[in-house]
Amino acid sequence: MPSKKITVDVEGTSLTLSNLEKVFYPQTGFTKGQVIDYYIRIAPALLPHLGNRPLTMKRYPDGATAKFFYQKQCPEHRPDWLQTTPVWSEHNDDHINFCVVNNLPSLVWAVNLAALELHTSLSAAKDVLCPTMLVFDLDPGPPASILECCQVALLLKTIFDHYQLQSFPKTSGSKGLQIYVPLNKPVTYDITKNYARAIAQLLEQQHPELVVSKMTKKLRTGKVFVDWSQNDDHKTTVCVYSMRAREHPTVSTPVSWAEVEQAFKTKDTQALVFEAAQVITRFEKLGDLFAPVLTLKQDLPTLK
């Protein structure tokens, strides 16, 4: 059966969209058309965080519960107006030409490729070896849940507060939380990765019943893995406001520290779970809680 296609005008650019009726989230009936609609509505918040960064697309041609693949190399069939950036890959001994999504037509084009999840580098395309932020990915090992992630996040915040560093939490849109410390100053991945590792190991020493800093799966049961290894020029992290391929159309959502604290106090595992429609409402009401991550300049102090 041939796919249904329609041509639309997006800010003066003609785009052909396909399979809009296709159900991408079988449990809820959420369609590809609704996915594209979400991304168009959230674009004012999302685009600044995607802008000028190499983009890895996680593509789900048959929806969130079916097979997927990562696409780093921008497709050859891309439109000639779509920006790209070459990034050297030691593994491939060649440049990878990443897509760069700087405007709404580029975003809609990417999402129409079933790029349900958008994963970005921690550095900008102009200097791929200079991260603009430090990130901690908090991943709960069952039976630990997002509540234990909240507990660990608050411990991290105590450390950052001590060093007068501002930090910003967001949900992963999956099981955990991610904490970002904006830097926006010249720094290397060697520095940020070692810094994150030292903090993860410190937390593990202080709270061995709660925190693990090693990736080994068998060590993670009932604990929160503080993944410091994301601070690497070869890795990407799911972008804020990206949808996730879960049973429901959940989104990696910026939250306030007050919300993290409240969720932990009330033991409400659903308090920090947000679906697409809720995220649009939150943005309309609260603005972009993650905006400071783009501009706030901070130095990493020496750890004592």
mmCIF file of C-alpha atoms in Angstrom:
data_model
loop_
_atom_site.group_PDB
_atom_site.id
_atom_site.type_symbol
_atom_site.label_atom_id
_atom_site.label_comp_id
_atom_site.label_asym_id
_atom_site.label_seq_id
_atom_site.Cartn_x
_atom_site.Cartn_y
_atom_site.Cartn_z
ATOM 1 C CA MET A 1 0.000 0.000 0.000
ATOM 2 C CA PRO A 2 1.629 3.304 -1.058
ATOM 3 C CA SER A 3 2.230 5.830 1.688
ATOM 4 C CA LYS A 4 -0.015 8.870 1.750
ATOM 5 C CA LYS A 5 1.882 12.087 1.139
ATOM 6 C CA ILE A 6 0.942 15.726 1.509
ATOM 7 C CA THR A 7 2.880 18.871 0.639
ATOM 8 C CA VAL A 8 2.923 21.682 3.193
ATOM 9 C CA ASP A 9 4.472 25.127 3.417
ATOM 10 C CA VAL A 10 6.684 25.588 6.492
ATOM 11 C CA GLU A 11 7.898 29.169 6.830
ATOM 12 C CA GLY A 12 8.110 29.513 3.047
ATOM 13 C CA THR A 13 9.735 26.116 2.478
ATOM 14 C CA SER A 14 7.794 23.376 0.684
ATOM 15 C CA LEU A 15 7.968 20.001 2.461
ATOM 16 C CA THR A 16 6.435 16.637 1.582
ATOM 17 C CA LEU A 17 5.167 14.759 4.635
ATOM 18 C CA SER A 18 4.187 11.095 4.627
ATOM 19 C CA ASN A 19 2.201 8.560 6.683
ATOM 20 C CA LEU A 20 0.686 11.138 9.040
ATOM 21 C CA GLU A 21 -2.097 8.719 10.105
ATOM 22 C CA LYS A 22 0.415 6.015 11.096
ATOM 23 C CA VAL A 23 0.143 5.168 14.802
ATOM 24 C CA PHE A 24 3.516 5.712 16.491
ATOM 25 C CA TYR A 25 2.396 4.968 20.064
ATOM 26 C CA PRO A 26 0.096 1.908 19.898
ATOM 27 C CA GLN A 27 -1.055 2.127 23.554
ATOM 28 C CA THR A 28 -2.427 5.633 23.098
ATOM 29 C CA GLY A 29 -3.128 5.850 19.355
ATOM 30 C CA PHE A 30 -0.726 8.827 19.089
ATOM 31 C CA THR A 31 0.090 9.232 15.396
ATOM 32 C CA LYS A 32 3.062 10.427 13.374
ATOM 33 C CA GLY A 33 1.010 13.503 12.500
ATOM 34 C CA GLN A 34 0.634 14.263 16.207
ATOM 35 C CA VAL A 35 4.388 13.789 16.707
ATOM 36 C CA ILE A 36 5.096 16.373 13.983
ATOM 37 C CA ASP A 37 2.434 18.686 15.457
ATOM 38 C CA TYR A 38 4.092 18.452 18.889
ATOM 39 C CA TYR A 39 7.495 19.340 17.447
ATOM 40 C CA ILE A 40 6.056 22.317 15.553
ATOM 41 C CA ARG A 41 4.366 23.628 18.703
ATOM 42 C CA ILE A 42 7.403 23.155 20.947
ATOM 43 C CA ALA A 43 9.852 24.489 18.331
ATOM 44 C CA PRO A 44 10.240 27.963 19.938
ATOM 45 C CA ALA A 45 11.618 26.234 23.057
ATOM 46 C CA LEU A 46 13.433 23.380 21.319
ATOM 47 C CA LEU A 47 15.226 25.043 18.395
ATOM 48 C CA PRO A 48 17.683 27.109 20.497
ATOM 49 C CA HIS A 49 18.859 23.853 22.140
ATOM 50 C CA LEU A 50 19.248 22.060 18.799
ATOM 51 C CA GLY A 51 20.772 25.045 17.034
ATOM 52 C CA ASN A 52 24.315 24.777 15.691
ATOM 53 C CA ARG A 53 24.850 21.349 17.280
ATOM 54 C CA PRO A 54 25.611 18.089 15.460
ATOM 55 C CA LEU A 55 22.393 16.070 15.570
ATOM 56 C CA THR A 56 22.087 12.305 15.883
ATOM 57 C CA MET A 57 18.631 11.151 14.824
ATOM 58 C CA LYS A 58 17.132 8.085 16.483
ATOM 59 C CA ARG A 59 14.674 6.913 13.841
ATOM 60 C CA TYR A 60 11.612 4.737 14.399
ATOM 61 C CA PRO A 61 10.078 4.105 10.945
ATOM 62 C CA ASP A 62 7.364 1.852 12.402
ATOM 63 C CA GLY A 63 6.720 3.713 15.641
ATOM 64 C CA ALA A 64 8.007 3.873 19.197
ATOM 65 C CA THR A 65 7.662 0.174 20.017
ATOM 66 C CA ALA A 66 9.254 -1.149 16.805
ATOM 67 C CA LYS A 67 12.829 -1.383 15.541
ATOM 68 C CA PHE A 68 14.938 1.773 15.433
ATOM 69 C CA PHE A 69 18.320 2.910 14.192
ATOM 70 C CA TYR A 70 20.680 5.780 14.951
ATOM 71 C CA GLN A 71 21.591 8.052 12.072
ATOM 72 C CA LYS A 72 24.636 10.267 12.444
ATOM 73 C CA GLN A 73 25.465 10.787 8.780
ATOM 74 C CA CYS A 74 22.989 13.273 7.346
ATOM 75 C CA PRO A 75 21.116 11.444 4.536
ATOM 76 C CA GLU A 76 22.257 12.064 0.977
ATOM 77 C CA HIS A 77 18.665 12.771 -0.033
ATOM 78 C CA ARG A 78 18.519 15.775 2.313
ATOM 79 C CA PRO A 79 17.314 19.047 0.800
ATOM 80 C CA ASP A 80 20.079 21.342 -0.392
ATOM 81 C CA TRP A 81 18.998 24.068 2.044
ATOM 82 C CA LEU A 82 19.584 21.862 5.126
ATOM 83 C CA GLN A 83 22.730 22.779 7.036
ATOM 84 C CA THR A 84 25.337 20.133 7.865
ATOM 85 C CA THR A 85 28.607 20.086 9.772
ATOM 86 C CA PRO A 86 31.579 17.728 9.312
ATOM 87 C CA VAL A 87 32.899 16.076 12.488
ATOM 88 C CA TRP A 88 36.032 13.926 12.393
ATOM 89 C CA SER A 89 35.486 10.310 13.459
ATOM 90 C CA GLU A 90 38.572 8.375 14.567
ATOM 91 C CA HIS A 91 36.549 5.165 14.422
ATOM 92 C CA ASN A 92 35.656 5.729 10.758
ATOM 93 C CA ASP A 93 38.914 7.518 9.916
ATOM 94 C CA ASP A 94 36.763 10.026 8.079
ATOM 95 C CA HIS A 95 34.411 12.936 8.633
ATOM 96 C CA ILE A 96 30.774 12.311 9.519
ATOM 97 C CA ASN A 97 28.516 14.943 8.015
ATOM 98 C CA PHE A 98 25.906 15.600 10.715
ATOM 99 C CA CYS A 99 22.602 17.373 10.123
ATOM 100 C CA VAL A 100 22.253 20.709 11.904
ATOM 101 C CA VAL A 101 18.683 21.728 12.752
ATOM 102 C CA ASN A 102 18.586 25.509 13.012
ATOM 103 C CA ASN A 103 15.041 26.301 11.876
ATOM 104 C CA LEU A 104 11.508 24.954 11.703
ATOM 105 C CA PRO A 105 11.680 23.511 8.145
ATOM 106 C CA SER A 106 14.799 21.520 9.143
ATOM 107 C CA LEU A 107 13.058 20.246 12.274
ATOM 108 C CA VAL A 108 9.896 19.174 10.441
ATOM 109 C CA TRP A 109 12.002 17.511 7.725
ATOM 110 C CA ALA A 110 13.934 15.495 10.343
ATOM 111 C CA VAL A 111 10.840 14.445 12.290
ATOM 112 C CA ASN A 112 9.130 13.383 9.057
ATOM 113 C CA LEU A 113 12.005 10.871 8.684
ATOM 114 C CA ALA A 114 10.571 9.305 11.880
ATOM 115 C CA ALA A 115 13.357 10.862 13.950
ATOM 116 C CA LEU A 116 11.256 10.480 17.063
ATOM 117 C CA GLU A 117 14.208 11.141 19.367
ATOM 118 C CA LEU A 118 16.720 13.954 18.843
ATOM 119 C CA HIS A 119 20.144 13.493 20.434
ATOM 120 C CA THR A 120 22.666 16.330 20.472
ATOM 121 C CA SER A 121 26.339 16.789 21.187
ATOM 122 C CA LEU A 122 27.328 18.652 24.364
ATOM 123 C CA SER A 123 29.365 20.973 22.139
ATOM 124 C CA ALA A 124 28.513 23.294 19.287
ATOM 125 C CA ALA A 125 29.473 22.549 15.691
ATOM 126 C CA LYS A 126 31.959 25.436 15.587
ATOM 127 C CA ASP A 127 34.140 23.767 18.257
ATOM 128 C CA VAL A 128 33.227 20.106 18.718
ATOM 129 C CA LEU A 129 35.976 19.541 21.301
ATOM 130 C CA CYS A 130 34.689 22.256 23.655
ATOM 131 C CA PRO A 131 31.631 21.185 25.685
ATOM 132 C CA THR A 132 29.320 24.029 26.653
ATOM 133 C CA MET A 133 27.947 22.106 29.644
ATOM 134 C CA LEU A 134 28.567 19.373 32.183
ATOM 135 C CA VAL A 135 25.943 16.629 32.391
ATOM 136 C CA PHE A 136 25.033 13.855 34.843
ATOM 137 C CA ASP A 137 22.671 11.141 33.640
ATOM 138 C CA LEU A 138 20.934 9.512 36.616
ATOM 139 C CA ASP A 139 19.780 6.018 35.716
ATOM 140 C CA PRO A 140 17.863 3.937 38.306
ATOM 141 C CA GLY A 141 18.536 0.218 38.564
ATOM 142 C CA PRO A 142 15.244 -1.530 39.475
ATOM 143 C CA PRO A 143 13.698 -1.635 42.012
ATOM 144 C CA ALA A 144 15.074 1.920 42.326
ATOM 145 C CA SER A 145 12.909 4.482 40.517
ATOM 146 C CA ILE A 146 12.836 8.146 39.620
ATOM 147 C CA LEU A 147 12.387 8.880 43.354
ATOM 148 C CA GLU A 148 15.901 7.630 44.097
ATOM 149 C CA CYS A 149 17.056 9.719 41.133
ATOM 150 C CA CYS A 150 15.460 12.758 42.810
ATOM 151 C CA GLN A 151 17.357 11.952 46.007
ATOM 152 C CA VAL A 152 20.674 11.734 44.155
ATOM 153 C CA ALA A 153 19.860 14.881 42.151
ATOM 154 C CA LEU A 154 19.327 16.810 45.368
ATOM 155 C CA LEU A 155 22.682 15.535 46.691
ATOM 156 C CA LEU A 156 24.306 16.774 43.486
ATOM 157 C CA LYS A 157 22.606 20.144 43.901
ATOM 158 C CA THR A 158 24.065 20.430 47.425
ATOM 159 C CA ILE A 159 27.556 19.989 45.969
ATOM 160 C CA PHE A 160 26.930 22.518 43.190
ATOM 161 C CA ASP A 161 25.405 25.005 45.622
ATOM 162 C CA HIS A 162 28.520 24.714 47.786
ATOM 163 C CA TYR A 163 30.629 25.749 44.783
ATOM 164 C CA GLN A 164 28.091 28.411 43.763
ATOM 165 C CA LEU A 165 27.318 26.606 40.511
ATOM 166 C CA GLN A 166 23.823 26.828 39.089
ATOM 167 C CA SER A 167 22.415 23.523 37.858
ATOM 168 C CA PHE A 168 19.303 22.582 35.925
ATOM 169 C CA PRO A 169 17.359 19.300 36.099
ATOM 170 C CA LYS A 170 15.309 17.672 33.363
ATOM 171 C CA THR A 171 13.565 14.343 33.097
ATOM 172 C CA SER A 172 15.106 11.895 30.663
ATOM 173 C CA GLY A 173 11.586 11.219 29.401
ATOM 174 C CA SER A 174 12.323 7.590 30.194
ATOM 175 C CA LYS A 175 13.192 6.289 33.683
ATOM 176 C CA GLY A 176 15.586 8.826 35.116
ATOM 177 C CA LEU A 177 16.757 12.413 35.519
ATOM 178 C CA GLN A 178 19.557 14.428 33.946
ATOM 179 C CA ILE A 179 21.332 17.324 35.626
ATOM 180 C CA TYR A 180 23.044 20.009 33.531
ATOM 181 C CA VAL A 181 25.639 22.515 34.676
ATOM 182 C CA PRO A 182 26.081 25.230 32.013
ATOM 183 C CA LEU A 183 29.654 26.377 31.403
ATOM 184 C CA ASN A 184 29.744 28.281 28.078
ATOM 185 C CA LYS A 185 33.457 28.981 28.513
ATOM 186 C CA PRO A 186 36.554 27.411 26.952
ATOM 187 C CA VAL A 187 37.020 23.943 28.474
ATOM 188 C CA THR A 188 37.892 20.431 27.274
ATOM 189 C CA TYR A 189 36.081 17.115 27.546
ATOM 190 C CA ASP A 190 39.069 15.756 29.488
ATOM 191 C CA ILE A 191 38.363 18.320 32.187
ATOM 192 C CA THR A 192 34.562 17.924 32.270
ATOM 193 C CA LYS A 193 34.646 14.116 32.114
ATOM 194 C CA ASN A 194 37.185 13.811 34.930
ATOM 195 C CA TYR A 195 35.262 16.375 36.958
ATOM 196 C CA ALA A 196 31.976 14.495 36.542
ATOM 197 C CA ARG A 197 33.683 11.206 37.357
ATOM 198 C CA ALA A 198 35.192 12.635 40.564
ATOM 199 C CA ILE A 199 31.788 13.887 41.715
ATOM 200 C CA ALA A 200 30.121 10.537 40.903
ATOM 201 C CA GLN A 201 32.823 8.677 42.858
ATOM 202 C CA LEU A 202 32.488 11.101 45.776
ATOM 203 C CA LEU A 203 28.733 10.458 45.931
ATOM 204 C CA GLU A 204 29.347 6.708 45.732
ATOM 205 C CA GLN A 205 31.779 6.899 48.664
ATOM 206 C CA GLN A 206 29.368 8.970 50.759
ATOM 207 C CA HIS A 207 26.210 7.028 49.835
ATOM 208 C CA PRO A 208 27.245 3.472 48.842
ATOM 209 C CA GLU A 209 23.722 2.172 49.480
ATOM 210 C CA LEU A 210 22.264 4.605 46.954
ATOM 211 C CA VAL A 211 24.855 5.522 44.316
ATOM 212 C CA VAL A 212 27.043 3.577 41.912
ATOM 213 C CA SER A 213 29.591 5.203 39.588
ATOM 214 C CA LYS A 214 30.563 2.109 37.578
ATOM 215 C CA MET A 215 28.647 1.020 34.488
ATOM 216 C CA THR A 216 28.560 -2.698 35.446
ATOM 217 C CA LYS A 217 24.894 -3.766 35.348
ATOM 218 C CA LYS A 218 25.064 -6.191 38.283
ATOM 219 C CA LEU A 219 26.250 -3.403 40.612
ATOM 220 C CA ARG A 220 23.248 -1.219 39.810
ATOM 221 C CA THR A 221 20.366 -3.186 41.353
ATOM 222 C CA GLY A 222 18.361 -0.859 43.615
ATOM 223 C CA LYS A 223 20.836 1.980 43.124
ATOM 224 C CA VAL A 224 21.217 5.031 40.903
ATOM 225 C CA PHE A 225 23.993 4.912 38.346
ATOM 226 C CA VAL A 226 25.490 8.391 38.073
ATOM 227 C CA ASP A 227 26.627 8.268 34.458
ATOM 228 C CA TRP A 228 29.535 10.686 34.129
ATOM 229 C CA SER A 229 30.716 9.123 30.857
ATOM 230 C CA GLN A 230 28.245 11.187 28.788
ATOM 231 C CA ASN A 231 30.785 14.007 28.999
ATOM 232 C CA ASP A 232 32.570 12.843 25.864
ATOM 233 C CA ASP A 233 32.924 14.257 22.369
ATOM 234 C CA HIS A 234 31.885 10.879 20.898
ATOM 235 C CA LYS A 235 28.621 10.721 22.835
ATOM 236 C CA THR A 236 25.263 12.436 22.559
ATOM 237 C CA THR A 237 22.507 13.062 25.088
ATOM 238 C CA VAL A 238 18.797 13.237 24.397
ATOM 239 C CA CYS A 239 17.951 16.877 23.766
ATOM 240 C CA VAL A 240 15.634 18.739 26.104
ATOM 241 C CA TYR A 241 12.054 18.673 24.697
ATOM 242 C CA SER A 242 12.783 15.567 22.620
ATOM 243 C CA MET A 243 10.059 12.927 22.611
ATOM 244 C CA ARG A 244 11.009 9.430 23.792
ATOM 245 C CA ALA A 245 10.144 6.018 22.420
ATOM 246 C CA ARG A 246 8.166 4.680 25.372
ATOM 247 C CA GLU A 247 4.682 3.209 25.766
ATOM 248 C CA HIS A 248 3.295 6.751 26.055
ATOM 249 C CA PRO A 249 4.465 9.892 24.182
ATOM 250 C CA THR A 250 6.685 11.136 27.016
ATOM 251 C CA VAL A 251 9.156 13.989 26.640
ATOM 252 C CA SER A 252 12.518 14.924 28.152
ATOM 253 C CA THR A 253 11.161 17.827 30.180
ATOM 254 C CA PRO A 254 12.889 20.618 32.109
ATOM 255 C CA VAL A 255 11.715 20.782 35.712
ATOM 256 C CA SER A 256 12.395 23.076 38.646
ATOM 257 C CA TRP A 257 14.381 22.022 41.695
ATOM 258 C CA ALA A 258 11.218 22.644 43.734
ATOM 259 C CA GLU A 259 9.424 20.021 41.624
ATOM 260 C CA VAL A 260 12.254 17.530 42.154
ATOM 261 C CA GLU A 261 12.122 18.127 45.913
ATOM 262 C CA GLN A 262 8.321 17.850 45.996
ATOM 263 C CA ALA A 263 8.341 14.578 44.047
ATOM 264 C CA PHE A 264 10.871 13.107 46.476
ATOM 265 C CA LYS A 265 8.958 14.339 49.561
ATOM 266 C CA THR A 266 5.595 13.026 48.394
ATOM 267 C CA LYS A 267 7.042 9.780 46.925
ATOM 268 C CA ASP A 268 5.007 10.433 43.778
ATOM 269 C CA THR A 269 6.606 8.433 40.949
ATOM 270 C CA GLN A 270 4.326 10.079 38.373
ATOM 271 C CA ALA A 271 4.978 13.692 39.408
ATOM 272 C CA LEU A 272 7.857 14.054 36.936
ATOM 273 C CA VAL A 273 6.333 12.183 34.001
ATOM 274 C CA PHE A 274 5.180 14.517 31.225
ATOM 275 C CA GLU A 275 3.589 13.709 27.884
ATOM 276 C CA ALA A 276 3.677 15.874 24.767
ATOM 277 C CA ALA A 277 0.498 17.896 25.391
ATOM 278 C CA GLN A 278 1.499 18.634 28.999
ATOM 279 C CA VAL A 279 4.927 19.859 27.893
ATOM 280 C CA ILE A 280 3.396 22.356 25.482
ATOM 281 C CA THR A 281 1.116 23.645 28.275
ATOM 282 C CA ARG A 282 4.083 23.904 30.657
ATOM 283 C CA PHE A 283 6.093 25.884 28.106
ATOM 284 C CA GLU A 284 3.189 28.279 27.489
ATOM 285 C CA LYS A 285 2.865 28.824 31.251
ATOM 286 C CA LEU A 286 6.490 28.677 32.488
ATOM 287 C CA GLY A 287 8.576 29.523 29.421
ATOM 288 C CA ASP A 288 11.765 27.567 28.801
ATOM 289 C CA LEU A 289 13.135 26.527 32.206
ATOM 290 C CA PHE A 290 16.280 25.334 30.416
ATOM 291 C CA ALA A 291 17.065 28.651 28.693
ATOM 292 C CA PRO A 292 19.948 29.559 31.085
ATOM 293 C CA VAL A 293 21.815 26.403 30.013
ATOM 294 C CA LEU A 294 22.449 28.136 26.659
ATOM 295 C CA THR A 295 24.007 31.333 27.975
ATOM 296 C CA LEU A 296 25.025 31.115 31.649
ATOM 297 C CA LYS A 297 28.817 31.314 31.936
ATOM 298 C CA GLN A 298 30.361 29.383 34.832
ATOM 299 C CA ASP A 299 33.831 28.156 35.764
ATOM 300 C CA LEU A 300 34.451 24.696 37.208
ATOM 301 C CA PRO A 301 36.089 25.269 40.599
ATOM 302 C CA THR A 302 38.772 22.997 41.962
ATOM 303 C CA LEU A 303 37.247 20.086 43.842
ATOM 304 C CA LYS A 304 38.436 19.707 47.429
#
